[in-house]
Tab-separated table of C-alpha atoms in Angstrom:
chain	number	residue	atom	x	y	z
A	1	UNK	CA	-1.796	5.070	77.055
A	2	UNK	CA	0.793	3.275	74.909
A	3	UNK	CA	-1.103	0.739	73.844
A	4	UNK	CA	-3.950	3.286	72.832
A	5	UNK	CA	-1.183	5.402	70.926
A	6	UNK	CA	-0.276	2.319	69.110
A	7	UNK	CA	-3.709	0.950	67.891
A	8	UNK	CA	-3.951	4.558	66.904
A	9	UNK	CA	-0.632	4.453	64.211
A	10	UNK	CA	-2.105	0.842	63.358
A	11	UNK	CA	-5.339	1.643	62.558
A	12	UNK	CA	-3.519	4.599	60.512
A	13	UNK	CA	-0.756	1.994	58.805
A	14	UNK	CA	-3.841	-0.018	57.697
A	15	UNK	CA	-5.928	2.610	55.913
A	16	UNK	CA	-3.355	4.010	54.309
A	17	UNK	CA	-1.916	0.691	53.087
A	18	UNK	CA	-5.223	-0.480	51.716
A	19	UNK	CA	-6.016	3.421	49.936
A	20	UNK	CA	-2.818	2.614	48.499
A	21	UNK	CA	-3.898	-0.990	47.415
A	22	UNK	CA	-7.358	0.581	45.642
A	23	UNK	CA	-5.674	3.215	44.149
A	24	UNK	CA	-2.828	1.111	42.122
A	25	UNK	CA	-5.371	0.495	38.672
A	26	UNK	CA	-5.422	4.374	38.352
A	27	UNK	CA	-1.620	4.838	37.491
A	28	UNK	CA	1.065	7.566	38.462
A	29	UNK	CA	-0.365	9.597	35.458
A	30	UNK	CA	-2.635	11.329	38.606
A	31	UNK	CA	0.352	12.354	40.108
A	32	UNK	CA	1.128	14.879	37.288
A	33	UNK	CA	-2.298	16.116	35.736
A	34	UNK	CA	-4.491	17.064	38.805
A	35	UNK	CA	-6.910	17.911	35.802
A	36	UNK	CA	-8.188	14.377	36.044
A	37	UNK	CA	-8.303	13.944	39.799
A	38	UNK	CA	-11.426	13.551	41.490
A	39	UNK	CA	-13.752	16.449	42.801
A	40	UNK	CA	-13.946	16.581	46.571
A	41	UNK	CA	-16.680	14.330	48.575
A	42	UNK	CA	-18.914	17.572	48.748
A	43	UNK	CA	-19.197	17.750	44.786
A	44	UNK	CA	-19.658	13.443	44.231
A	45	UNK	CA	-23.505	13.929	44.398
A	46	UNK	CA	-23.952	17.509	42.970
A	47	UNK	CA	-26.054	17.170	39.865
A	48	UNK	CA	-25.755	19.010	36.908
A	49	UNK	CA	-28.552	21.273	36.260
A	50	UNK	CA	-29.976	22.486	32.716
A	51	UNK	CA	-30.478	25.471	31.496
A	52	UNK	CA	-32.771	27.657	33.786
A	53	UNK	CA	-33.900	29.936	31.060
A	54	UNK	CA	-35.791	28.666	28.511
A	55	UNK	CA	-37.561	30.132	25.821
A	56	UNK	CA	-40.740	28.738	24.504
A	57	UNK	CA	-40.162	29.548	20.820
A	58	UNK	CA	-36.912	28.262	20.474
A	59	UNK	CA	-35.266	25.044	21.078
A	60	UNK	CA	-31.637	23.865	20.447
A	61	UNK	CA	-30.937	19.928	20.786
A	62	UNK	CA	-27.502	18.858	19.681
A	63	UNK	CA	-26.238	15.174	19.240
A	64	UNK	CA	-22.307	14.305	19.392
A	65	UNK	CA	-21.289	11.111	18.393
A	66	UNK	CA	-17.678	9.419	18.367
A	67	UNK	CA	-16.400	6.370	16.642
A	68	UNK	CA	-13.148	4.718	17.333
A	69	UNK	CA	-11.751	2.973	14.416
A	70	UNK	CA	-9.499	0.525	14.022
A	71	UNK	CA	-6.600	1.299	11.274
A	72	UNK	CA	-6.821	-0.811	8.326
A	73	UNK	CA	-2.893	0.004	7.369
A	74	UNK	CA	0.065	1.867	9.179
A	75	UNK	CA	2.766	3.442	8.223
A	76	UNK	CA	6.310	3.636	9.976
A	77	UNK	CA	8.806	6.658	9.216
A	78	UNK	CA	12.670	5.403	9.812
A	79	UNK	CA	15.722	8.173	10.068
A	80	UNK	CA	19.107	6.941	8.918
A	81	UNK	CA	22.133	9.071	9.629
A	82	UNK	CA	25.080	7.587	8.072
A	83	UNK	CA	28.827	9.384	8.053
A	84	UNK	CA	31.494	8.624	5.287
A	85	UNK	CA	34.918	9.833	3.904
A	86	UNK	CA	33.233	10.165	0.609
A	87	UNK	CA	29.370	9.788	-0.948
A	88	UNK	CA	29.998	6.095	-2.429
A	89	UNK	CA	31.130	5.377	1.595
A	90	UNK	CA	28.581	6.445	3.331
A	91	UNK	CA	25.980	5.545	0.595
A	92	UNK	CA	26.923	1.524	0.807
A	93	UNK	CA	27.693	1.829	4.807
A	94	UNK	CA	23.751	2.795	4.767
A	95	UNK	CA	22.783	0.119	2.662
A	96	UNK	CA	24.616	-2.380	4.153
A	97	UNK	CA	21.920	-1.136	6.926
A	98	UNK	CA	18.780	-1.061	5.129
A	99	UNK	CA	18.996	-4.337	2.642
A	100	UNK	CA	18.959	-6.654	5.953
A	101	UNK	CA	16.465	-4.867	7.610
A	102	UNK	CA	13.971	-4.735	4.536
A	103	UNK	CA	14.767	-8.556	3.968
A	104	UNK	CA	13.735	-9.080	8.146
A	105	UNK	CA	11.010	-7.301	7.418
A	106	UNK	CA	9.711	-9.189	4.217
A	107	UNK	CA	10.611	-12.298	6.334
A	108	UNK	CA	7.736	-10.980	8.427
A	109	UNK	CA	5.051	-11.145	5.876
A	110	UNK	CA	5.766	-7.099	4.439
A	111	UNK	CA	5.823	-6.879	0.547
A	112	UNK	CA	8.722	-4.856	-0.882
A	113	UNK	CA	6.074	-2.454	-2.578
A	114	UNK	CA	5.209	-1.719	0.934
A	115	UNK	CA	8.714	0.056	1.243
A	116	UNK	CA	9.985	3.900	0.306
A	117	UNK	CA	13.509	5.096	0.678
A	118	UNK	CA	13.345	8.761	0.919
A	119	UNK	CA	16.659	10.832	0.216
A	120	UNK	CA	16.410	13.528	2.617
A	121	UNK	CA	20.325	15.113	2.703
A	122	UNK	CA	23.916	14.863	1.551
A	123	UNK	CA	26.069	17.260	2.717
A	124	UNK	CA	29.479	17.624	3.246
A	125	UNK	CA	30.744	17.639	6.839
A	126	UNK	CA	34.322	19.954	7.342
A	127	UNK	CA	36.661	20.646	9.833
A	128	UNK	CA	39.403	23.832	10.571
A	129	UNK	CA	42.865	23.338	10.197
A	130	UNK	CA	45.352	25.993	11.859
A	131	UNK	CA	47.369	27.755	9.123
A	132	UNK	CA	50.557	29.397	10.584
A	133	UNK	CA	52.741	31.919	8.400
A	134	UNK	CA	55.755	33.755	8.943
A	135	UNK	CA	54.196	37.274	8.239
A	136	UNK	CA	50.226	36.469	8.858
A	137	UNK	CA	48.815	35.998	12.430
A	138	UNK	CA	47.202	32.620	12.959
A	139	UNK	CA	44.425	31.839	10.263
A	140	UNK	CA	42.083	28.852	9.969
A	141	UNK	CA	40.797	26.974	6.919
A	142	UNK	CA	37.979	24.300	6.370
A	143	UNK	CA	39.367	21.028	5.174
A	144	UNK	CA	36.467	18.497	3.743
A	145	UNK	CA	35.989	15.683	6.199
A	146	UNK	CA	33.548	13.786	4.901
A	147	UNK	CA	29.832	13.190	3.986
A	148	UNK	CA	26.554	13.026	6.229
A	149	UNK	CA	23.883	11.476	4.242
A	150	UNK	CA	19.959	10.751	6.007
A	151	UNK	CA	17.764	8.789	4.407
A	152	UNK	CA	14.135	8.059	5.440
A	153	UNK	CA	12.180	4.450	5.350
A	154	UNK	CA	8.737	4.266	5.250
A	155	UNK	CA	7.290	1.068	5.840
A	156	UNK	CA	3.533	0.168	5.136
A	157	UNK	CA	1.936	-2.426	6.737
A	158	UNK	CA	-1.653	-3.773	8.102
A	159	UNK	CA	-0.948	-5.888	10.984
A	160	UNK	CA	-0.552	-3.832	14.309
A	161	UNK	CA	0.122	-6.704	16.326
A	162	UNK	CA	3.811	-6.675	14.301
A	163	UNK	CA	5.103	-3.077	14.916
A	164	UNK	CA	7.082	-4.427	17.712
A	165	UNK	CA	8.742	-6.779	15.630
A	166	UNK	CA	9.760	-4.404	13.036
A	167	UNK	CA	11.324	-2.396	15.356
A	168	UNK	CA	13.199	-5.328	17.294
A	169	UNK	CA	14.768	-5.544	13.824
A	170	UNK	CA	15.279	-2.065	12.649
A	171	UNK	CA	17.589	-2.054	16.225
A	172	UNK	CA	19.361	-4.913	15.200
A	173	UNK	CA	20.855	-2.836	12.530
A	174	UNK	CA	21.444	0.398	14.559
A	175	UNK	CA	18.460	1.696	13.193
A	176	UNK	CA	16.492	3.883	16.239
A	177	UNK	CA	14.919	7.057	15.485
A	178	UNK	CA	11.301	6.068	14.807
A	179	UNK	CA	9.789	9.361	13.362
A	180	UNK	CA	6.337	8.724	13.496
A	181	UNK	CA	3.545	6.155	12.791
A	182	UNK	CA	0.729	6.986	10.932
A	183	UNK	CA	-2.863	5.818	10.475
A	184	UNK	CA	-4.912	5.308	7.693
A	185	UNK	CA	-9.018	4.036	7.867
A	186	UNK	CA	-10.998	2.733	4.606
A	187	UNK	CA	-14.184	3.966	3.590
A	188	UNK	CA	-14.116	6.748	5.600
A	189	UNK	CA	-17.738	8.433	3.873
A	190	UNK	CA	-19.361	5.378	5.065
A	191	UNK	CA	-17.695	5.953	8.679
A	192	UNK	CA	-19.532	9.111	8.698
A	193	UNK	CA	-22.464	8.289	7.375
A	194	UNK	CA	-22.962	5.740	9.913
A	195	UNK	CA	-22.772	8.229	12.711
A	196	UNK	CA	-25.155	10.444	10.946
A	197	UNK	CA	-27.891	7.709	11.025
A	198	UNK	CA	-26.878	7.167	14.813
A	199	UNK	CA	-27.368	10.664	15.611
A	200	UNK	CA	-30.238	11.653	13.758
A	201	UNK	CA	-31.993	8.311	15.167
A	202	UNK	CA	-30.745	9.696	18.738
A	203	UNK	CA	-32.560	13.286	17.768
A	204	UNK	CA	-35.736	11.263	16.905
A	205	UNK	CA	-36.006	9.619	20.506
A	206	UNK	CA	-35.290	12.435	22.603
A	207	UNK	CA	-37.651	14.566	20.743
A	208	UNK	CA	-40.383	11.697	21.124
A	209	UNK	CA	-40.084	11.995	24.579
A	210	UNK	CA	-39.856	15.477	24.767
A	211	UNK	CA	-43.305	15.283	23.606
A	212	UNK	CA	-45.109	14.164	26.084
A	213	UNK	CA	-43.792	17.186	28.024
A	214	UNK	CA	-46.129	19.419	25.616
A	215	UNK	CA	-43.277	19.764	22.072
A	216	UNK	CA	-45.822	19.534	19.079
A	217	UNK	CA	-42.742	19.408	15.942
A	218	UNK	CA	-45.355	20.408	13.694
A	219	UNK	CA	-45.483	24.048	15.455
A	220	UNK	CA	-42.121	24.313	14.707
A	221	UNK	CA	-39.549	25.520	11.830
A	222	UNK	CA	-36.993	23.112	11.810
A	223	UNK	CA	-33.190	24.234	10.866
A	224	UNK	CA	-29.769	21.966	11.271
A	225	UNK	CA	-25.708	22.261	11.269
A	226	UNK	CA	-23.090	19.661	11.298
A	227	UNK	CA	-19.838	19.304	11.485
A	228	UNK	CA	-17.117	16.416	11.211
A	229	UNK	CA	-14.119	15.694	12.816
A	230	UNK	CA	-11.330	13.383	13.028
A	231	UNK	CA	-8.411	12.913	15.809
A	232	UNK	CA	-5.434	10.973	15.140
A	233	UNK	CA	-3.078	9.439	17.671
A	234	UNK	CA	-0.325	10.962	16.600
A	235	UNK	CA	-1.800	14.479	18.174
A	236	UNK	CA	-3.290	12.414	20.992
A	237	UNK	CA	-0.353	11.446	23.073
A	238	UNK	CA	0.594	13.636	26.319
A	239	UNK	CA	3.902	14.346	28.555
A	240	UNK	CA	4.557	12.330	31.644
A	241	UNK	CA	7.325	11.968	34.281
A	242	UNK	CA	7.946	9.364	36.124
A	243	UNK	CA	6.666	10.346	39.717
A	244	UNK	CA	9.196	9.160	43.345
A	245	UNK	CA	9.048	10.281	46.666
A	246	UNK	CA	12.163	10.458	48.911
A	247	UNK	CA	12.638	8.384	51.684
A	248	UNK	CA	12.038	9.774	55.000
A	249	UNK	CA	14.159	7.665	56.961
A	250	UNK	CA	16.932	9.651	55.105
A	251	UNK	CA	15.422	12.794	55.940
A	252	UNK	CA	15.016	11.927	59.810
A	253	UNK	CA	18.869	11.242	59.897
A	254	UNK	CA	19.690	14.324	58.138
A	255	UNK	CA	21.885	12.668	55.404
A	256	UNK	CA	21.825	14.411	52.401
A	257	UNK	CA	19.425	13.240	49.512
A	258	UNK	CA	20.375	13.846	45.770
A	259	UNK	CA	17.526	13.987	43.684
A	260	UNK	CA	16.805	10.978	41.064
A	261	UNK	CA	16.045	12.049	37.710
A	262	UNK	CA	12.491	11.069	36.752
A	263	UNK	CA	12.038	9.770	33.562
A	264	UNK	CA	9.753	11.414	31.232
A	265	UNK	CA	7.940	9.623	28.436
A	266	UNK	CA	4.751	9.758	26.615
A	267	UNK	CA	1.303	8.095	26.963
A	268	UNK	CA	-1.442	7.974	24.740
A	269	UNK	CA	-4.831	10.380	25.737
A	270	UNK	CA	-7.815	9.369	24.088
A	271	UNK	CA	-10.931	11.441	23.522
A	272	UNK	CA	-12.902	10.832	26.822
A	273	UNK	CA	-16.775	9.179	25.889
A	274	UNK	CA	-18.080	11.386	28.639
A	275	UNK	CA	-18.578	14.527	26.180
A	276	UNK	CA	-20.495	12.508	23.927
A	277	UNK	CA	-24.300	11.297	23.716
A	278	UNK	CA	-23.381	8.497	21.415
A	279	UNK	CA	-20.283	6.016	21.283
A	280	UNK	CA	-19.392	3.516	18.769
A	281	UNK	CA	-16.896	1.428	19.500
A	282	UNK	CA	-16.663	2.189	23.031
A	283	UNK	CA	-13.752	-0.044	24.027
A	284	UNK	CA	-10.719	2.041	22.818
A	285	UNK	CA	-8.228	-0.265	24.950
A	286	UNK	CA	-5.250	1.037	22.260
A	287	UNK	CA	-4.357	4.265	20.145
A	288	UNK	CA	-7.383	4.245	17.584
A	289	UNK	CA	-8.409	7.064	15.062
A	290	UNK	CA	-11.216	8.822	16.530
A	291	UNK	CA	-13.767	9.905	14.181
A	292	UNK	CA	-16.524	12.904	15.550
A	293	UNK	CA	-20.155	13.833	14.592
A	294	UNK	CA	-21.968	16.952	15.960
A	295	UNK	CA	-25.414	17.723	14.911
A	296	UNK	CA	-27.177	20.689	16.592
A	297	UNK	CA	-31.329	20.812	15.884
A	298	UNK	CA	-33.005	24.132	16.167
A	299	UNK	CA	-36.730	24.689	16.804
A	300	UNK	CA	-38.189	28.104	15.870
A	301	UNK	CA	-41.929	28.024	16.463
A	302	UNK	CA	-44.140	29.501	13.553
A	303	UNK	CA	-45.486	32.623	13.780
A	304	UNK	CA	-49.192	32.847	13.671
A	305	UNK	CA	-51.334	32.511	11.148
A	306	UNK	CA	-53.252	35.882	10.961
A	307	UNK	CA	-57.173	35.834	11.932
A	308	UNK	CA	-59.532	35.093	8.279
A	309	UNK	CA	-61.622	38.112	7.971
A	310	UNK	CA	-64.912	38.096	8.649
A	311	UNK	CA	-67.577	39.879	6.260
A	312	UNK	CA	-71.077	41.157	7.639
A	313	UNK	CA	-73.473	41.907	5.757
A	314	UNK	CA	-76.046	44.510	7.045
A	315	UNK	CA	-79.524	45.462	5.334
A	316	UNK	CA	-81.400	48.138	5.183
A	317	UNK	CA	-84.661	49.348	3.944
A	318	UNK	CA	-85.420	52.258	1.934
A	319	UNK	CA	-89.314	53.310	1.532
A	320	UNK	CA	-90.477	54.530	-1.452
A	321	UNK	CA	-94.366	55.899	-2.067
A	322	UNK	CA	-95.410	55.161	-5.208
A	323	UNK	CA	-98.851	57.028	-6.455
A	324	UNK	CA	-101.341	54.769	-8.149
A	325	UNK	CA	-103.138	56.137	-11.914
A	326	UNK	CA	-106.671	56.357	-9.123
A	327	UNK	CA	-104.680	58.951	-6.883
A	328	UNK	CA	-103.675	56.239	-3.915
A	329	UNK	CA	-100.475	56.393	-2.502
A	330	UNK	CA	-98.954	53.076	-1.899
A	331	UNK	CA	-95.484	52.917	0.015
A	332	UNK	CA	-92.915	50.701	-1.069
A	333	UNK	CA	-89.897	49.282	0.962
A	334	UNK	CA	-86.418	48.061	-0.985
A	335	UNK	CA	-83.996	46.064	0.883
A	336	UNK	CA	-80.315	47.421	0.392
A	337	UNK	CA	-77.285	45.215	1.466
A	338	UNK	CA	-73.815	46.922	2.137
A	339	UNK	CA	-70.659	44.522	2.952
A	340	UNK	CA	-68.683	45.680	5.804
A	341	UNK	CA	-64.801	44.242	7.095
């Protein structure tokens, strides 16, 4: 019986060592979003039916199409803080920060044009000071202390593969608070036009082989809407915490267990291709600006031609008796034609 028991927690161990093994590619983001977990086993093969009421006059057919584009330039956004006992203080302690960390950065390929210093504030920091008098209760006054001055840097550049640099040397002069980091894309009206051609060449194909199921186009008025979009990854990045279990052993001996603080951090969500009938670019391995294309198709059939009308013509004869100068009467019959709807 104890040997059974024991193959039993073996055979156990093992599955659940190698589910853990095949699960390790999918990362501890599944942990927090149960959005993106799979369906149960009962759903895997449950197809997804179309619409069960059609309407033989009308058809919609819409196309969506998404393009992932590389960014031709970027654009990083510094903070500087800097405290001083006067404006000229705290003005050439912050320059004493930037000047080296432009010069790195030039070092690094970066043209000085590609560099903005934006003034942002200078204000005057105080403090209170406890006034005592001999006939006043206990007052307090603000004294200056000194001057807070932020600046901003914005620094262009075109080479991704260098933003790590840049900021190895905007730390080596205290310099942290990354803001944000922009994209920008060229040519962006061919981008879309592009995807236009892709989606109204998708349109043509499935409405090719719709018609061998009986869709005649020429039956049909034809009317169209689009609509363009564009994601950036600046609004594409999502919350995540760092996901631990406790140990049981500590459990089963009762000891107490404090609670680690799970990091929380940020990772980058792209648009997933699964919404979309055509993809360009398809292997978005890095943040990438996300350009969209929707084109919706509607088919109204014609209404029918009315029926040509069709004019009969019906005779008739009229007799007339006409009396000859020798006394004979000789009838006469005249044909009369009358047009009828």
């Amino acid at each position: 019986m104890r040997n059974l028991i024991f193959s039993v927690l073996s055979f156990c161990l093992t599955l659940a060592f190698f589910s853990s093994l095949s699960g390790q590619h999918v990362g501890n983001v599944r942990y927090n979003n149960a959005a993106i977990k799979p369906p149960p086993p009962q759903q895997w093969e449950e197809p997804k039916l179309a619409s069960r009421n059609p309407h033989k006059d009308f058809y919609q057919f819409e196309v969506k199409v998404l393009n992932n584009v590389q960014a031709d330039a970027y654009a990083m956004i510094y903070n500087l803080t800097q405290l001083g006992k006067s404006a000229e203080e705290a003005d050439s302690l912050m320059q004493a920060r930037i000047r080296p960390f432009m010069q790195d950065c030039l070092d690094m390929g970066i043209k000085r044009e590609d560099f903005f210093i934006d003034m942002v504030t200078q204000v005057p920091l105080f403090d209170l000071t406890l006034e005592k008098k001999r006939f006043n209760k206990k007052t307090y006054r603000e004294v200056p202390l000194g001057i807070e001055v932020q600046k901003n840097i914005h620094v262009r550049f075109s080479d991704g593969k260098i933003l790590d640099q840049i900021n190895t040397a905007a730390a080596r002069y205290d310099i942290f608070d990354l803001v944000k980091v922009d994209y920008f894309v060229k040519d962006i009206d061919r981008k879309y036009q592009e995807m236009r051609k892709k989606a109204i060449a998708y349109h043509q194909e499935v409405v090719e082989t719709f018609a061998a199921l009986g869709l005649d186009p020429e039956e049909f008025d034809i009317s169209f809407v689009d609509q363009t979009g564009v994601h950036y990854p600046l609004k594409r990045y999502q919350d995540y915490e760092g996901f631990g279990a406790a140990s049981l052993e500590k459990v089963r001996e009762q000891d107490k267990v404090n609670q680690v603080r799970k990091p929380r951090t940020m990772y980058y969500q792209k648009l997933s291709d699964e919404a979309f009938n055509v993809v360009l670019n398809p292997i978005a391995y890095k943040p990438m600006v996300q350009y969209t294309y929707h084109l919706r198709v509607n088919y109204q059939r014609k209404p029918k031609k009315p029926k040509p009308v069709v004019k009969t013509e019906i005779k008739r004869e009229k007799q007339f008796n006409l009396v000859t100068p020798e006394g004979k009467v000789v009838p006469l019959f005249v044909k009369e034609s009358t047009d009828k709807e």
